[in-house]
Coordinates of C-alpha atoms and ligand atoms in Angstrom, one line a residue:
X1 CA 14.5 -4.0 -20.3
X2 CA 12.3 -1.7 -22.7
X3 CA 9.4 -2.4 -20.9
X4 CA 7.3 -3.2 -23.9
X5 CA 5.4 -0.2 -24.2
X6 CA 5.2 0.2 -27.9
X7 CA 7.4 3.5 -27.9
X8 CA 10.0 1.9 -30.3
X9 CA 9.5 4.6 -33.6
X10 CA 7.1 7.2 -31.8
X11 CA 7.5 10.6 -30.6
X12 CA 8.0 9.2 -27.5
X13 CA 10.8 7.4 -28.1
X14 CA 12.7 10.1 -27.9
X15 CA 11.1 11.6 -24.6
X16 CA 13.2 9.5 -21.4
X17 CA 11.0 10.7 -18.8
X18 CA 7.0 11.3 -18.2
X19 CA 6.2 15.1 -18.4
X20 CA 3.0 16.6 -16.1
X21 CA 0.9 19.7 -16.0
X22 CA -0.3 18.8 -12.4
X23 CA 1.3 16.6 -10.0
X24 CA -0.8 13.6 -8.3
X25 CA -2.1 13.9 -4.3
X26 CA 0.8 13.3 -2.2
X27 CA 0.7 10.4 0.7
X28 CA 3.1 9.8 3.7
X29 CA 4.3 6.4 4.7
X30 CA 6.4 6.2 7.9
X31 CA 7.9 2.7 8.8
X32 CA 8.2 1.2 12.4
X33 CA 10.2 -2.1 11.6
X34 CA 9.7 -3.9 15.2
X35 CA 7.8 -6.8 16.1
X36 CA 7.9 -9.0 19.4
X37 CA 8.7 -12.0 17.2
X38 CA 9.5 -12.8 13.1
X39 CA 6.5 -14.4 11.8
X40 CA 7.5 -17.5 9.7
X41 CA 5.4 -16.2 6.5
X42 CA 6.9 -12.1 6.7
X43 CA 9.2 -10.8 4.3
X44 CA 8.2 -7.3 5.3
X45 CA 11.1 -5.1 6.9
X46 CA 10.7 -5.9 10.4
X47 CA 13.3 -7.3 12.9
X48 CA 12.6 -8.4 16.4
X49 CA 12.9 -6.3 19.3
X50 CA 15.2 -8.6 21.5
X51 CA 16.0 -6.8 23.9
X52 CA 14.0 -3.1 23.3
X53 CA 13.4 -0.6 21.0
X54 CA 15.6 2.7 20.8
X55 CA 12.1 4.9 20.1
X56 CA 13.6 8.3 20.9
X57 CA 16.3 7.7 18.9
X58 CA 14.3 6.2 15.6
X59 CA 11.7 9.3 16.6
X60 CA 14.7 11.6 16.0
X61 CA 15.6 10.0 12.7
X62 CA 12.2 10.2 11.5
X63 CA 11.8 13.7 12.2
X64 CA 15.6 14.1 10.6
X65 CA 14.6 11.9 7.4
X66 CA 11.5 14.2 7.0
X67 CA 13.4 17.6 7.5
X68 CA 15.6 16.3 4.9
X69 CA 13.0 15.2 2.6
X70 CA 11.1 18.6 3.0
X71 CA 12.5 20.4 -0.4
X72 CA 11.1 17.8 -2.9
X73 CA 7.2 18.1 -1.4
X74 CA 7.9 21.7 -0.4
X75 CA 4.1 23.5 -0.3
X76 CA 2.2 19.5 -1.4
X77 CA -0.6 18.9 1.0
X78 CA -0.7 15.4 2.3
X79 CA -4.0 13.4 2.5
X80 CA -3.1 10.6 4.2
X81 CA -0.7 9.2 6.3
X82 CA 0.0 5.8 7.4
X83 CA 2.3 4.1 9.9
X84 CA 3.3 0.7 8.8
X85 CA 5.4 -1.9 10.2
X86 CA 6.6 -3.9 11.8
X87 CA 4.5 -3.8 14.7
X88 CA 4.0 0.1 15.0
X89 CA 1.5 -0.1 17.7
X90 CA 5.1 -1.2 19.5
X91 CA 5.3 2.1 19.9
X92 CA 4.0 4.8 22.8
X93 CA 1.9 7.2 22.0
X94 CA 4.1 9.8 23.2
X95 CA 6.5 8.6 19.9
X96 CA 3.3 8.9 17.4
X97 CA 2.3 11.9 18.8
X98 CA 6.1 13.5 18.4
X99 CA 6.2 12.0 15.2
X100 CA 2.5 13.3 14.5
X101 CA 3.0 16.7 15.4
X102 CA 6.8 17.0 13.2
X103 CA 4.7 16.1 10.4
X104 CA 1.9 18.7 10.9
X105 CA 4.8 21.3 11.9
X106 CA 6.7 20.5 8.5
X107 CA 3.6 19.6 5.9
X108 CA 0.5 20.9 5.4
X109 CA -2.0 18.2 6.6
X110 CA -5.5 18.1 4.8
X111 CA -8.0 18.6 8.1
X112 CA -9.5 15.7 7.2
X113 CA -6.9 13.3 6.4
X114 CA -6.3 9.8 6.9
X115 CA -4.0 8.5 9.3
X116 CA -3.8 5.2 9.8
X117 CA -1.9 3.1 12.5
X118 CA -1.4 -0.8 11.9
X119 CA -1.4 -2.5 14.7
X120 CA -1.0 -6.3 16.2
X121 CA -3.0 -8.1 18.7
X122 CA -1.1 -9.0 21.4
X123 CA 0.2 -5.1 21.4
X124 CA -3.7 -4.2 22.6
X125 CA -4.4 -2.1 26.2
X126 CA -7.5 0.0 26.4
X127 CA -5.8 2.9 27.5
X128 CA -3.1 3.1 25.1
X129 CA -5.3 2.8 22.0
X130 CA -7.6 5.4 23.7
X131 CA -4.5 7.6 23.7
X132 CA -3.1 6.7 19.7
X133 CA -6.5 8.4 19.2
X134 CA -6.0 11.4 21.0
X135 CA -2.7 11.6 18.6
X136 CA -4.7 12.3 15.7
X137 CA -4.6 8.5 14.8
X138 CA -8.3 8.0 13.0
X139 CA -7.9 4.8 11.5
X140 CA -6.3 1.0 12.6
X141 CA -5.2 -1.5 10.5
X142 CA -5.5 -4.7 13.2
X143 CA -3.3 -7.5 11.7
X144 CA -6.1 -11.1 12.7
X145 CA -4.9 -13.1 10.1
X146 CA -7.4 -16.1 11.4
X147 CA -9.7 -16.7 14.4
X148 CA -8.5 -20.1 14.6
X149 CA -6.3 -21.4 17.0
X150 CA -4.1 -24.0 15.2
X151 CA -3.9 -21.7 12.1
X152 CA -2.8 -18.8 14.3
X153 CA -0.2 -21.0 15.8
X154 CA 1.1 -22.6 12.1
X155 CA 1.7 -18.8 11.7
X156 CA 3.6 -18.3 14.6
X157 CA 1.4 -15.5 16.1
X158 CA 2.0 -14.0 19.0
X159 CA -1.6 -13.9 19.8
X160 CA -4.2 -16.3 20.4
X161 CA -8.2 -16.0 19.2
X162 CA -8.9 -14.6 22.2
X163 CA -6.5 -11.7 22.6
X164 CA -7.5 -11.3 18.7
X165 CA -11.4 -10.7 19.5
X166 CA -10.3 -8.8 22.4
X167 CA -8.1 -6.4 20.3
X168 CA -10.6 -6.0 17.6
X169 CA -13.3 -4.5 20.4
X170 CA -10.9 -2.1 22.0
X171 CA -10.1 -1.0 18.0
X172 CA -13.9 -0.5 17.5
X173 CA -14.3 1.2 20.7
X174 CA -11.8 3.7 20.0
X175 CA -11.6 4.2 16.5
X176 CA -14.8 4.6 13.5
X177 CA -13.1 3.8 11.2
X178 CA -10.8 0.4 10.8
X179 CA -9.8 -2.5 8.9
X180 CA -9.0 -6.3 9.6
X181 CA -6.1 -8.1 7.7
X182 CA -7.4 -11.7 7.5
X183 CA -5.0 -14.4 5.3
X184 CA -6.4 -17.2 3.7
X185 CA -4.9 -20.4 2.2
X186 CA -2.9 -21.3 5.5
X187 CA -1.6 -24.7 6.0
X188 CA -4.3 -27.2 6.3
X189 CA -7.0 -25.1 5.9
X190 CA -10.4 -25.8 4.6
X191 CA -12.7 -23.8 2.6
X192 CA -15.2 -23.9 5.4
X193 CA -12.6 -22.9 7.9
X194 CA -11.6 -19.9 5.6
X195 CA -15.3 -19.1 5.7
X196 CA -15.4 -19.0 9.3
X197 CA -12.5 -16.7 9.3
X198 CA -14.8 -14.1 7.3
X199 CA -17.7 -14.6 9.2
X200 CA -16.4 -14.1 12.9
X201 CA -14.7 -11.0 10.9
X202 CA -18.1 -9.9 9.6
X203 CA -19.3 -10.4 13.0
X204 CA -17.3 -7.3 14.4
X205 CA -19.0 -5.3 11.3
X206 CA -15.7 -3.7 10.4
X207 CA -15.7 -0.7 8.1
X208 CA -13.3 -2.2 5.9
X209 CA -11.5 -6.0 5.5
X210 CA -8.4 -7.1 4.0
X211 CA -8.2 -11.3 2.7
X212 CA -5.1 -11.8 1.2
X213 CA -3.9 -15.4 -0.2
X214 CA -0.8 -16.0 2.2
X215 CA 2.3 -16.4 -0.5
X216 CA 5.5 -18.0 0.2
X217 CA 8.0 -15.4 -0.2
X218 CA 12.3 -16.3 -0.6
X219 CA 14.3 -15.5 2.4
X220 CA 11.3 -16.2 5.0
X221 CA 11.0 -19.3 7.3
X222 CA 8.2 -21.0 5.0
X223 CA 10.5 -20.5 2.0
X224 CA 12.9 -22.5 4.0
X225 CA 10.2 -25.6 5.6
X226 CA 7.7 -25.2 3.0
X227 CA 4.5 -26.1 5.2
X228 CA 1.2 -27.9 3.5
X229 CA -1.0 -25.5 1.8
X230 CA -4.0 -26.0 0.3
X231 CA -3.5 -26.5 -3.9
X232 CA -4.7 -24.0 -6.0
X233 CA -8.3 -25.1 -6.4
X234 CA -8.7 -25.0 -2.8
X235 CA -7.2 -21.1 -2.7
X236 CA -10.0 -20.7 -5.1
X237 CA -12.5 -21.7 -4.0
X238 CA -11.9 -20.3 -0.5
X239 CA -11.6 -16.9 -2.5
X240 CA -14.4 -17.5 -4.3
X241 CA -16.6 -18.6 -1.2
X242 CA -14.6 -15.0 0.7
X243 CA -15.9 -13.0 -1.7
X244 CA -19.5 -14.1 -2.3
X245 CA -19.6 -14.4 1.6
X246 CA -18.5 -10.4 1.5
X247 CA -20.7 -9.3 -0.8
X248 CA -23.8 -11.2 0.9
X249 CA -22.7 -8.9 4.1
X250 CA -22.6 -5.9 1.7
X251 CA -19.3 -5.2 1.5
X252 CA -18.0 -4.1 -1.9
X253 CA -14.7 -5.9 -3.5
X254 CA -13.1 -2.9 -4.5
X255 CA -9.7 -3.8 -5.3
X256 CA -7.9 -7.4 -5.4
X257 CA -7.7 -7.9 -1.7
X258 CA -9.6 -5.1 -0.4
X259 CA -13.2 -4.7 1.0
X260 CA -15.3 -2.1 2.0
X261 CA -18.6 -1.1 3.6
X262 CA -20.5 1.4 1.7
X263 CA -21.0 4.5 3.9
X264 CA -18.2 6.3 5.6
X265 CA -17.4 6.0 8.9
X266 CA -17.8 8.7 11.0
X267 CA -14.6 10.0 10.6
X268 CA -11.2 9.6 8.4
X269 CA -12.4 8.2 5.6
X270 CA -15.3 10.8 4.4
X271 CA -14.5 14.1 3.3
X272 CA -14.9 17.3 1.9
X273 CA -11.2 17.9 0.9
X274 CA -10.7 21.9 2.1
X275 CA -8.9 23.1 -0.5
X276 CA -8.4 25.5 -2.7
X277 CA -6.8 23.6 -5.0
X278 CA -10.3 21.4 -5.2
X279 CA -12.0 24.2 -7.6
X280 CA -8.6 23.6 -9.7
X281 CA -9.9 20.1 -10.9
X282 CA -12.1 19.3 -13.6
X283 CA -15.2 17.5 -11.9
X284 CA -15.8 15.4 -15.6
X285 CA -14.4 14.6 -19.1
X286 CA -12.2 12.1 -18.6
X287 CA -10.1 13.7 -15.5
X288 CA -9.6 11.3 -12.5
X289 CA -12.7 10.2 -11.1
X290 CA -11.2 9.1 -7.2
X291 CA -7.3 9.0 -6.8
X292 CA -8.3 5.3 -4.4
X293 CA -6.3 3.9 -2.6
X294 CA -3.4 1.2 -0.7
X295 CA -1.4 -1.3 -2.4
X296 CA 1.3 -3.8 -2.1
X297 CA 2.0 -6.7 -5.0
X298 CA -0.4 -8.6 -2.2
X299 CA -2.8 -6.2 -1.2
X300 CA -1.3 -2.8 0.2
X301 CA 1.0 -2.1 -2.0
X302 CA 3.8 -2.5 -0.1
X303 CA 6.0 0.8 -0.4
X304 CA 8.8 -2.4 0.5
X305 CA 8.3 -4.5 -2.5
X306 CA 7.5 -2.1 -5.5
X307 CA 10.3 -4.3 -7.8
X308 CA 12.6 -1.9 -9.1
X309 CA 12.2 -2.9 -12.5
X310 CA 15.7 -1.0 -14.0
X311 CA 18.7 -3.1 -13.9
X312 CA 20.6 0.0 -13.0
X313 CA 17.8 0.6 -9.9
X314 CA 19.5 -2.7 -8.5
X315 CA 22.7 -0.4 -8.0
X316 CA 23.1 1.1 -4.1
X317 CA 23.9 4.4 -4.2
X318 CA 24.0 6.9 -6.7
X319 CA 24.4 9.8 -7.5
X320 CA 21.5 12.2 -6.0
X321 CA 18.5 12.8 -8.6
X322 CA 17.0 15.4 -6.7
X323 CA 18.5 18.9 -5.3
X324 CA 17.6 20.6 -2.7
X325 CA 15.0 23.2 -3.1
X326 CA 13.7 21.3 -6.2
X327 CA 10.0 21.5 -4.9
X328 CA 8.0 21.9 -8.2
X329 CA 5.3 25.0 -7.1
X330 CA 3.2 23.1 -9.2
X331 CA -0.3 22.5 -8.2
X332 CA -1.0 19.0 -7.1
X333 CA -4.5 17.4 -7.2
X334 CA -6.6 16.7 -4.4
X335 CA -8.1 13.2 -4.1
X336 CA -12.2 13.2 -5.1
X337 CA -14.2 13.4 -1.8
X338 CA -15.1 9.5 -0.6
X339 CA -18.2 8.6 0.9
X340 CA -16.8 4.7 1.5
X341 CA -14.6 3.5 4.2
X342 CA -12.5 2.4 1.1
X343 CA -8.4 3.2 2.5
X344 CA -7.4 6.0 0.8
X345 CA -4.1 6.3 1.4
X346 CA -3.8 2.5 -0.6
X347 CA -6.2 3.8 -2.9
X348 CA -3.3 6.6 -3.9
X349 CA -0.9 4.2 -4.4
X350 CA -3.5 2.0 -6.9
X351 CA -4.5 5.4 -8.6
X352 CA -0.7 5.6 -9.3
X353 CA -0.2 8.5 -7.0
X354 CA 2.7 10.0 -5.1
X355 CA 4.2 9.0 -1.8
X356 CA 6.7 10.0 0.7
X357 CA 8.0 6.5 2.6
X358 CA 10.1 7.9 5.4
X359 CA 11.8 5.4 8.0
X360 CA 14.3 1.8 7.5
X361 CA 13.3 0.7 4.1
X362 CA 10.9 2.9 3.4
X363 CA 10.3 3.3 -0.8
X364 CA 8.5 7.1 -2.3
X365 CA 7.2 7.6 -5.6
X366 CA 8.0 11.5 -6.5
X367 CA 6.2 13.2 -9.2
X368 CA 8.0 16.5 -10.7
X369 CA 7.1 18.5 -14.0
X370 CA 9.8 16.5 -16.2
X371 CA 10.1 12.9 -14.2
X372 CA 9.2 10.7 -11.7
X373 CA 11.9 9.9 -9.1
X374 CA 11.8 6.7 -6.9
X375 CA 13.8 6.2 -3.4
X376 CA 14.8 3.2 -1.2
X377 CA 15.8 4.5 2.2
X378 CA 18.5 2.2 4.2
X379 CA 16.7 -1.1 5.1
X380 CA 18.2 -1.9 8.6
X381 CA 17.3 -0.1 11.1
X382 CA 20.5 1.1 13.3
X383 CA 22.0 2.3 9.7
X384 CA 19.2 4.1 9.0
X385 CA 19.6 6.1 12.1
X386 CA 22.8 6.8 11.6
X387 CA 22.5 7.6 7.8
X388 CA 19.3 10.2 9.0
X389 CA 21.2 11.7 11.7
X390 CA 24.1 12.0 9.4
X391 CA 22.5 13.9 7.1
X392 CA 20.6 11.0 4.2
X393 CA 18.5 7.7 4.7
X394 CA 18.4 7.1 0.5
X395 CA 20.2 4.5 -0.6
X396 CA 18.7 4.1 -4.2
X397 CA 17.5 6.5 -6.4
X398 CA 16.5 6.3 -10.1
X399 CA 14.0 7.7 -12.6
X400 CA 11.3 6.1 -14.1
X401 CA 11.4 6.0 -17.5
X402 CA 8.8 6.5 -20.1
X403 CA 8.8 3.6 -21.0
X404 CA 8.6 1.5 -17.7
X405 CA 5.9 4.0 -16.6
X406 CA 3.3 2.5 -18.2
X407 CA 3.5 -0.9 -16.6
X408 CA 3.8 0.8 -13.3
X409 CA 0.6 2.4 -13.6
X410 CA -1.2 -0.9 -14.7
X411 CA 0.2 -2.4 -11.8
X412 CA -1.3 -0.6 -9.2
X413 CA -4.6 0.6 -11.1
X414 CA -5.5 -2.9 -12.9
X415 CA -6.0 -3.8 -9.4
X416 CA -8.5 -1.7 -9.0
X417 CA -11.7 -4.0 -9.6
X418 CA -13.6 -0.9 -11.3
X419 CA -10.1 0.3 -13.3
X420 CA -9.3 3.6 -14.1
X421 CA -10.9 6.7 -16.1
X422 CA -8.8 6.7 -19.3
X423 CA -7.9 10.0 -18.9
X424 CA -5.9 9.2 -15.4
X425 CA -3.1 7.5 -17.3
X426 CA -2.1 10.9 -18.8
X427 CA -2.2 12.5 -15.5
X428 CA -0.4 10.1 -13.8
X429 CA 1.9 8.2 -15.6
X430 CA 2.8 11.4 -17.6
X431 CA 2.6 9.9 -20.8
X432 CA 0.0 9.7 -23.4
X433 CA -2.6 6.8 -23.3
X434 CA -1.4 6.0 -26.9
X435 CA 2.1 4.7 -25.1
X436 CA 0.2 2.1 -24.2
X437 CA -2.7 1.6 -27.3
X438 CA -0.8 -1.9 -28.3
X439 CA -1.2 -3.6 -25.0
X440 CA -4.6 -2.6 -24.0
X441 CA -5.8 -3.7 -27.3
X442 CA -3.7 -7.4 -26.8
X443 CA -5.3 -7.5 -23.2
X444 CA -8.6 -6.3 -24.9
X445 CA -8.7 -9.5 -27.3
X446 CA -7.7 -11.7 -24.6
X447 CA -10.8 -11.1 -22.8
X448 CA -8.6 -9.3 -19.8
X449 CA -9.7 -5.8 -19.8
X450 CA -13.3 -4.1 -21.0
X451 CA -12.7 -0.4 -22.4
X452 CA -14.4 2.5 -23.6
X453 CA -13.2 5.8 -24.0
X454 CA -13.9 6.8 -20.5
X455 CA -12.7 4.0 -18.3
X456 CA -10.6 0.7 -18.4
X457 CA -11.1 -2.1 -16.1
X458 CA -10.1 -5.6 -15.2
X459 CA -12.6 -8.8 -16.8
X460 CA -13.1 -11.2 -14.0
X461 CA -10.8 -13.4 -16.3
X462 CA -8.4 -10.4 -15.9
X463 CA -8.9 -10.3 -12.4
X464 CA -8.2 -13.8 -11.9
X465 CA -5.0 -13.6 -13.7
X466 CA -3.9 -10.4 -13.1
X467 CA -0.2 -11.5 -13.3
X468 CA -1.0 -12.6 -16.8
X469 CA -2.4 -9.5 -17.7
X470 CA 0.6 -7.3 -16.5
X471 CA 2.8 -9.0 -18.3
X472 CA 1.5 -7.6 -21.3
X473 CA 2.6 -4.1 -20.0
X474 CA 5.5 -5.9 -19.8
X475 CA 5.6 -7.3 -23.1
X476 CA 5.6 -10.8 -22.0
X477 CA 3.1 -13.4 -22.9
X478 CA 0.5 -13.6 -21.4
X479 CA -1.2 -17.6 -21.1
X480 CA -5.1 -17.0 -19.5
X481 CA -7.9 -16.0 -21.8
X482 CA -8.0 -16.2 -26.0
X483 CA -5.3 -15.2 -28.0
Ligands
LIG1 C1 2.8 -5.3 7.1 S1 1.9 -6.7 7.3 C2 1.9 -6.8 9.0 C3 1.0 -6.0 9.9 C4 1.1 -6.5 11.3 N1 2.5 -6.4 11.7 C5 0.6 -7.9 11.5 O1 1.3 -8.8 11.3 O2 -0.5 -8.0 12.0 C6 0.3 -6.4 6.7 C7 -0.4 -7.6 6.3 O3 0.1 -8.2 5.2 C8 -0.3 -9.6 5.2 N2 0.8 -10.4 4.9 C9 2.0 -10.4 5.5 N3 2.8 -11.4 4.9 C10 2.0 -12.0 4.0 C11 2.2 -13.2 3.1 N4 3.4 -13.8 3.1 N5 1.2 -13.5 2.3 C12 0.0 -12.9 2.4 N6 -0.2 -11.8 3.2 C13 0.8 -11.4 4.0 C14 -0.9 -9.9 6.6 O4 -2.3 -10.0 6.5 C15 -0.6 -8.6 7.4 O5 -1.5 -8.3 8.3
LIG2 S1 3.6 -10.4 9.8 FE1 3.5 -8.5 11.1 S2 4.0 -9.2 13.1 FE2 4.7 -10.8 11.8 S3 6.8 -10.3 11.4 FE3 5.6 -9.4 9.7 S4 5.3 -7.4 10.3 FE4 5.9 -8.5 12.2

């Protein structure tokens, strides 16, 4: 695949791999993959626990997966972290605090990081999320998906409206700062029920909200029994009706799924980043304005589904890329302080920036002087164990070329509803903005993107149909706006 990046006759051609003069912030992703019970709609890697969880065990790999990871961040600072599932919240604090403190013991933590926990209703006692907080834990991701109770059960939740309101007040009296995943477009939903959704959400006055369009993925349940859904003028005009309802409530649409409250919480998500390495960065002229934040194809960008996009990435594996004590003593740049409740660690992956996935099926994006490395670490979870304890979780690793890197980095930061400072692309994808001149000026005509020689952002039309405009990047064509 060449990617379509215009490189075909330029310098760059020749050049296989991105080159850097500082590396991007560095995130942490650790992956429970538990859950009471498969939800008919989840392709995510999580498996039910029939029957328990061995949580000392997985602890021990995840400590063992980290120590082995160590060399290829050695001296990064990491500014967020966040525990992804699964069900995480599973979990006893005793594990997230073990696991908490191996990751201060081995990384240097910024003091006011991010660390988020996801976590399920129907997985909700007082004490125990009193005690996730004492571990350090300053931010929950509660997984609502609907306050109604036939759409809950057409999901197959394990919880009912009532445990879900109960869960979302013992989040909020515990925690400043958290967010509520709500899923719209469910079987025989309405627009005015999707509505209702948002508004008992609102309600709770959560910092931040997540509304994501619930997709049909292969190899689930629903792929199998396709249920009703509502057609695609419905799911618009439910999103439409989500997000003027949002922005009457003041929340700010910051990336494709992804809301936020002006105003930090009162803790994780504001900060003065105490670095040294903070005087390092240029505070204007085209530098990164705000490394933001947490991506999946859907919304997060989940570190499970990033497509491997090289033919040869498909291959289990190979031969390692990285060597031990390869850690690049480069500088690495802080994230911009925040003042939102915006995620940050998501924001990283949208601002294209690095990220260590430890745990079954975890996926990290590496940044080093001369390349970007990617890794899948082994998807089940009793073989991951082993493989950690053994002595390596990775079962895939490649390097991104220069020529895919571009359409990675559009990926995440055309999500981004107020784009990117021009001058990120450089810093992040490690290649020169002109890589990509060709397609940005195709996406330009078609009405996708508005740029100037500071920033680059999505159109609405581009927002709409942002799979259109990424496949530009990819140099397919694309079929919404002008040609
Ligand atoms: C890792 S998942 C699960 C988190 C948590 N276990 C839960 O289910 O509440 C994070 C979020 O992705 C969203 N999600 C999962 N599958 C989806 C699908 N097929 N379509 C749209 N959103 C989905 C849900 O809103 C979910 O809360
Ligand atoms: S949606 Fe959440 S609870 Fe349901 S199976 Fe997936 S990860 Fe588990």
């Amino acid at each position: 695949m060449s990617g379509g990046s215009g490189l075909a006759g330029s310098p760059l051609a020749a050049r296989r791999s991105p080159r850097f003069a500082t590396l991007p912030p560095l995130a942490l992703y650790i992956h429970i993959p538990w859950c009471v019970r498969k939800c008919p709609y989840c392709d995510f890697n999580s498996h039910e626990a029939r029957g328990g969880m061995p949580e000392q065990e997985y602890v021990s790999a995840l400590i063992a997966d980290l120590d082995q990871a160590l060399p290829l961040v050695w001296g990064r600072r990491v500014y967020s972290v966040f525990i992804g599932g699964g069900t995480p919240s599973l979990f006893s604090p005793q594990a997230m605090d073990a696991i908490l403190s191996a990751v201060r013991a081995r990384l240097p933590l910024a003091s006011d990081a991010e660390i988020t926990l996801e976590a399920n209703p129907g997985t909700f006692e007082a004490e125990k999320f009193r005690q996730f907080r004492a571990t350090g834990i300053n931010r929950l991701s509660v997984g609502i998906q609907s306050f109604n109770p036939a759409h809950l059960k057409a999901l197959g939740r394990i919880h009912d409206e009532t445990e879900a309101r109960r869960a979302i007040e013992i989040a909020r009296a515990n925690f400043d700062n958290f967010n509520l995943d709500l899923m719209y477009g469910l079987p025989q939903q309405t627009v005015a029920d999707a509505c209702a959704d948002i508004e008992a959400a609102i309600g709770f006055a959560p910092p931040h909200l997540s509304a994501y369009h619930l997709t049909i993925e292969p190899n689930t349940y629903f792929h199998r029994f396709p249920p009703r859904l509502p057609d695609d003028d419905a799911a618009a005009a439910m999103q439409a009706a989500i997000e003027a309802l949002l922005a009457e409530h003041g929340y700010e649409h910051y990336e494709t799924s992804a809301f936020a409250r002006p105003g930090a919480p009162a803790e994780g998500a504001a900060g003065s980043n105490d670095l040294e390495l903070t005087d390092a960065i240029p505070k204007s002229g085209g530098s990164a304005p705000d490394p933001a934040g947490d991506a999946r194809l859907r919304g997060r960008i989940p570190p499970t589904h990033i497509p491997d996009l090289s033919p040869k990435g498909r291959e289990e594996a190979r031969a390692p890329l990285l060597l031990p004590g390869e850690g690049s003593g480069m500088r690495d740049r802080a994230p911009a302080p925040r003042s939102d409740a915006r995620c940050r660690h998501n924001l990283n992956y949208w601002t294209f920036g690095d990220y260590l996935g430890i745990g079954a099926g975890a996926h990290s994006k590496l940044s080093f002087p001369d390349r970007i490395v990617r890794q899948v670490r082994c998807k089940q979870p009793k073989q991951y164990m082993t493989s950690a304890a053994e002595g390596s979780a990775i079962r895939q690793e490649r390097e991104v070329s220069a020529s895919e890197v571009g359409f990675e980095f559009m990926m995440n930061a055309l999500r981004l509803t107020e784009g990117f400072a021009a001058g990120l692309f450089a810093e992040r994808a490690g290649v020169p903005l002109n890589a990509v001149l060709k397609e940005l000026d195709l996406a330009e005509r078609r009405g996708l993107i508005a740029r100037d020689h500071l920033r680059i952002a999505p159109t609405p039309l581009g927002q709409r149909f942002l799979n259109d405009l990424l496949q530009i990047f990819l140099g397919e064509p694309a079929h919404a706006g002008n040609s």
